[in-house]
mmCIF file of C-alpha atoms in Angstrom:
data_model
loop_
_atom_site.group_PDB
_atom_site.id
_atom_site.type_symbol
_atom_site.label_atom_id
_atom_site.label_comp_id
_atom_site.label_asym_id
_atom_site.label_seq_id
_atom_site.Cartn_x
_atom_site.Cartn_y
_atom_site.Cartn_z
ATOM 1 C CA UNK F 27 149.261 -8.550 100.653
ATOM 2 C CA UNK F 28 146.083 -10.617 100.465
ATOM 3 C CA UNK F 29 144.984 -13.137 103.036
ATOM 4 C CA UNK F 30 141.927 -15.130 104.074
ATOM 5 C CA UNK F 31 142.911 -14.889 107.754
ATOM 6 C CA UNK F 32 140.365 -14.128 110.467
ATOM 7 C CA UNK F 33 139.486 -10.490 111.059
ATOM 8 C CA UNK F 34 138.849 -9.531 107.440
ATOM 9 C CA UNK F 35 136.012 -7.349 106.203
ATOM 10 C CA UNK F 36 133.698 -10.209 105.211
ATOM 11 C CA UNK F 37 132.648 -13.331 107.060
ATOM 12 C CA UNK F 38 131.591 -15.075 103.820
ATOM 13 C CA UNK F 39 133.184 -18.402 102.894
ATOM 14 C CA UNK F 40 134.726 -18.999 99.471
ATOM 15 C CA UNK F 41 133.167 -22.161 98.016
ATOM 16 C CA UNK F 42 136.364 -22.976 96.085
ATOM 17 C CA UNK F 43 138.733 -22.881 99.063
ATOM 18 C CA UNK F 44 136.485 -23.412 102.093
ATOM 19 C CA UNK F 45 138.205 -20.401 103.683
ATOM 20 C CA UNK F 46 136.997 -16.879 104.341
ATOM 21 C CA UNK F 47 137.009 -14.444 101.431
ATOM 22 C CA UNK F 48 140.418 -12.866 101.055
ATOM 23 C CA UNK F 49 141.099 -9.218 101.819
ATOM 24 C CA UNK F 50 143.992 -6.811 101.349
ATOM 25 C CA UNK F 51 146.136 -6.371 104.464
ATOM 26 C CA UNK F 52 149.219 -4.281 105.217
ATOM 27 C CA UNK F 53 152.132 -4.321 107.627
ATOM 28 C CA UNK F 54 154.852 -1.757 108.251
ATOM 29 C CA UNK F 55 158.530 -2.307 108.956
ATOM 30 C CA UNK F 56 160.130 -0.286 111.730
ATOM 31 C CA UNK F 57 163.668 1.105 111.979
ATOM 32 C CA UNK F 58 164.837 -2.122 113.649
ATOM 33 C CA UNK F 59 163.574 -4.282 110.772
ATOM 34 C CA UNK F 60 160.572 -5.717 112.612
ATOM 35 C CA UNK F 61 157.174 -5.964 110.925
ATOM 36 C CA UNK F 62 154.040 -4.671 112.628
ATOM 37 C CA UNK F 63 151.002 -6.847 113.215
ATOM 38 C CA UNK F 64 149.014 -7.012 109.924
ATOM 39 C CA UNK F 65 145.962 -4.757 109.626
ATOM 40 C CA UNK F 66 143.088 -5.140 107.206
ATOM 41 C CA UNK F 67 142.645 -2.253 104.767
ATOM 42 C CA UNK F 68 139.282 -0.475 104.968
ATOM 43 C CA UNK F 69 136.782 0.115 102.192
ATOM 44 C CA UNK F 70 136.996 0.954 99.315
ATOM 45 C CA UNK F 71 140.007 -1.364 98.897
ATOM 46 C CA UNK F 72 138.203 -4.221 100.633
ATOM 47 C CA UNK F 73 134.575 -5.058 99.958
ATOM 48 C CA UNK F 74 132.131 -7.784 100.980
ATOM 49 C CA UNK F 75 133.506 -9.803 98.039
ATOM 50 C CA UNK F 76 136.861 -11.460 97.475
ATOM 51 C CA UNK F 77 139.884 -9.254 96.967
ATOM 52 C CA UNK F 78 142.783 -10.915 95.254
ATOM 53 C CA UNK F 79 146.307 -10.297 94.109
ATOM 54 C CA UNK F 80 147.401 -6.700 93.811
ATOM 55 C CA UNK F 81 150.231 -4.578 92.488
ATOM 56 C CA UNK F 82 151.332 -1.201 93.851
ATOM 57 C CA UNK F 83 153.400 1.020 91.541
ATOM 58 C CA UNK F 84 157.003 1.931 92.399
ATOM 59 C CA UNK F 85 156.008 5.290 93.934
ATOM 60 C CA UNK F 86 153.344 3.684 96.133
ATOM 61 C CA UNK F 87 150.639 5.951 94.721
ATOM 62 C CA UNK F 88 148.559 3.636 92.503
ATOM 63 C CA UNK F 89 147.200 0.205 93.378
ATOM 64 C CA UNK F 90 145.907 -2.319 90.826
ATOM 65 C CA UNK F 91 143.895 -5.035 92.539
ATOM 66 C CA UNK F 92 141.569 -7.918 91.843
ATOM 67 C CA UNK F 93 138.048 -7.393 93.162
ATOM 68 C CA UNK F 94 135.378 -10.090 92.897
ATOM 69 C CA UNK F 95 131.755 -9.113 93.330
ATOM 70 C CA UNK F 96 129.203 -11.351 95.040
ATOM 71 C CA UNK F 97 125.496 -10.971 95.623
ATOM 72 C CA UNK F 98 123.276 -13.426 97.517
ATOM 73 C CA UNK F 99 125.325 -16.546 96.756
ATOM 74 C CA UNK F 100 125.951 -15.406 93.174
ATOM 75 C CA UNK F 101 129.491 -14.997 91.899
ATOM 76 C CA UNK F 102 129.382 -11.910 89.683
ATOM 77 C CA UNK F 103 132.929 -12.284 88.445
ATOM 78 C CA UNK F 104 136.249 -10.609 89.035
ATOM 79 C CA UNK F 105 137.880 -7.561 87.548
ATOM 80 C CA UNK F 106 140.992 -5.455 87.884
ATOM 81 C CA UNK F 107 140.358 -2.203 89.717
ATOM 82 C CA UNK F 108 142.580 0.822 90.259
ATOM 83 C CA UNK F 109 142.838 3.068 93.317
ATOM 84 C CA UNK F 110 144.989 6.174 93.744
ATOM 85 C CA UNK F 111 146.482 7.182 97.077
ATOM 86 C CA UNK F 112 145.799 10.726 98.226
ATOM 87 C CA UNK F 113 147.993 11.483 101.226
ATOM 88 C CA UNK F 114 147.625 8.528 103.577
ATOM 89 C CA UNK F 115 144.290 7.219 102.243
ATOM 90 C CA UNK F 116 143.379 5.216 99.157
ATOM 91 C CA UNK F 117 140.637 6.574 96.922
ATOM 92 C CA UNK F 118 137.632 4.750 95.476
ATOM 93 C CA UNK F 119 138.347 1.836 93.151
ATOM 94 C CA UNK F 120 137.603 2.207 89.440
ATOM 95 C CA UNK F 121 137.408 -0.691 87.016
ATOM 96 C CA UNK F 122 140.441 -0.825 84.722
ATOM 97 C CA UNK F 123 139.443 0.221 81.203
ATOM 98 C CA UNK F 124 140.259 -2.837 79.077
ATOM 99 C CA UNK F 125 138.440 -3.727 75.856
ATOM 100 C CA UNK F 126 136.884 -7.019 77.036
ATOM 101 C CA UNK F 127 133.428 -8.581 77.294
ATOM 102 C CA UNK F 128 131.565 -7.782 80.532
ATOM 103 C CA UNK F 129 131.325 -11.515 81.365
ATOM 104 C CA UNK F 130 135.088 -11.997 81.338
ATOM 105 C CA UNK F 131 136.998 -12.597 84.571
ATOM 106 C CA UNK F 132 140.224 -10.642 84.967
ATOM 107 C CA UNK F 133 142.669 -10.654 87.837
ATOM 108 C CA UNK F 134 146.178 -10.917 89.195
ATOM 109 C CA UNK F 135 147.609 -7.661 87.796
ATOM 110 C CA UNK F 136 151.377 -7.298 87.363
ATOM 111 C CA UNK F 137 152.649 -3.973 86.075
ATOM 112 C CA UNK F 138 156.016 -3.179 84.503
ATOM 113 C CA UNK F 139 158.211 -0.673 86.356
ATOM 114 C CA UNK F 140 157.465 2.008 83.733
ATOM 115 C CA UNK F 141 153.717 1.380 84.293
ATOM 116 C CA UNK F 142 153.089 0.903 80.567
ATOM 117 C CA UNK F 143 152.717 -2.889 80.339
ATOM 118 C CA UNK F 144 150.146 -4.880 82.308
ATOM 119 C CA UNK F 145 150.179 -8.674 82.602
ATOM 120 C CA UNK F 146 147.140 -10.440 84.049
ATOM 121 C CA UNK F 147 145.274 -13.742 84.195
ATOM 122 C CA UNK F 148 141.925 -14.170 82.453
ATOM 123 C CA UNK F 149 139.456 -16.578 80.900
ATOM 124 C CA UNK F 150 139.171 -14.385 77.789
ATOM 125 C CA UNK F 151 137.989 -16.211 74.644
ATOM 126 C CA UNK F 152 140.785 -17.410 72.368
ATOM 127 C CA UNK F 153 142.976 -18.774 75.124
ATOM 128 C CA UNK F 154 144.719 -22.135 75.466
ATOM 129 C CA UNK F 155 143.049 -23.329 78.663
ATOM 130 C CA UNK F 156 141.013 -22.250 81.644
ATOM 131 C CA UNK F 157 142.882 -19.095 82.640
ATOM 132 C CA UNK F 158 145.725 -17.764 80.513
ATOM 133 C CA UNK F 159 148.214 -14.943 80.901
ATOM 134 C CA UNK F 160 147.558 -11.869 78.775
ATOM 135 C CA UNK F 161 149.289 -8.536 78.224
ATOM 136 C CA UNK F 162 147.970 -5.050 77.516
ATOM 137 C CA UNK F 163 149.893 -1.832 76.825
ATOM 138 C CA UNK F 164 148.885 1.607 78.112
ATOM 139 C CA UNK F 165 147.895 3.791 75.167
ATOM 140 C CA UNK F 166 146.643 6.885 76.990
ATOM 141 C CA UNK F 167 145.784 7.784 80.562
ATOM 142 C CA UNK F 168 143.444 5.044 81.826
ATOM 143 C CA UNK F 169 143.125 3.489 78.334
ATOM 144 C CA UNK F 170 144.761 0.136 77.586
ATOM 145 C CA UNK F 171 145.238 -1.799 74.338
ATOM 146 C CA UNK F 172 143.215 -4.863 73.428
ATOM 147 C CA UNK F 173 144.711 -7.760 75.453
ATOM 148 C CA UNK F 174 147.083 -10.160 73.668
ATOM 149 C CA UNK F 175 147.462 -13.773 74.777
ATOM 150 C CA UNK F 176 151.060 -14.688 75.691
ATOM 151 C CA UNK F 177 150.765 -17.837 73.567
ATOM 152 C CA UNK F 178 151.511 -21.556 73.935
ATOM 153 C CA UNK F 179 155.073 -21.120 75.241
ATOM 154 C CA UNK F 180 153.519 -19.665 78.416
ATOM 155 C CA UNK F 181 149.906 -20.880 78.461
ATOM 156 C CA UNK F 182 148.738 -24.493 78.749
ATOM 157 C CA UNK F 183 145.366 -26.302 78.698
ATOM 158 C CA UNK F 184 145.332 -25.691 82.484
ATOM 159 C CA UNK F 185 145.377 -22.436 84.448
ATOM 160 C CA UNK F 186 148.164 -19.848 84.463
ATOM 161 C CA UNK F 187 147.860 -17.292 87.232
ATOM 162 C CA UNK F 188 149.723 -14.948 89.601
ATOM 163 C CA UNK F 189 152.143 -13.242 87.173
ATOM 164 C CA UNK F 190 155.071 -11.328 88.659
ATOM 165 C CA UNK F 191 157.583 -9.198 86.763
ATOM 166 C CA UNK F 192 161.025 -9.216 88.375
ATOM 167 C CA UNK F 193 163.261 -6.148 88.265
ATOM 168 C CA UNK F 194 165.362 -7.863 85.548
ATOM 169 C CA UNK F 195 162.255 -8.147 83.334
ATOM 170 C CA UNK F 196 161.687 -11.887 83.803
ATOM 171 C CA UNK F 197 158.058 -12.979 84.098
ATOM 172 C CA UNK F 198 157.257 -15.508 86.816
ATOM 173 C CA UNK F 199 153.851 -17.172 87.254
ATOM 174 C CA UNK F 200 152.037 -20.233 88.568
ATOM 175 C CA UNK F 201 150.702 -22.987 86.315
ATOM 176 C CA UNK F 202 148.797 -26.152 87.086
#
């Protein structure tokens, strides 16, 4: 899960929220059903920038996460990155290969159970508002189709974010 709680990797403050940058954290459940105290994940999953919503595949071996780069008070944008788990450790993050302009912000990945359909939030040109929900289909290993906007039945002049695909196939999301 992501959180801006104290103890994260960065001490930088997010100008939009007034809180610390968010990081990816984890907790484990024991045999009695009790959760352990949350721990922050190390690099490369967390960076000095903001880490946002993430999705871990059904096998727990691939993580899609939002990473936002910052440099000396400059917001360099957000992208969807992928990390593969090798044993107990997560490997380096690689930017998801989507056919989009370098200046486009992408985030909030939600992957179908078969790992072939990716929903995400973005400010891609051609949308209906600030941030819209888009979909891309896996064509080959690490290669995704050109994103398609989900249209006006989903997207509004405002922001649509945080997509989630339920096990029954329903898409849930936040909208302002």
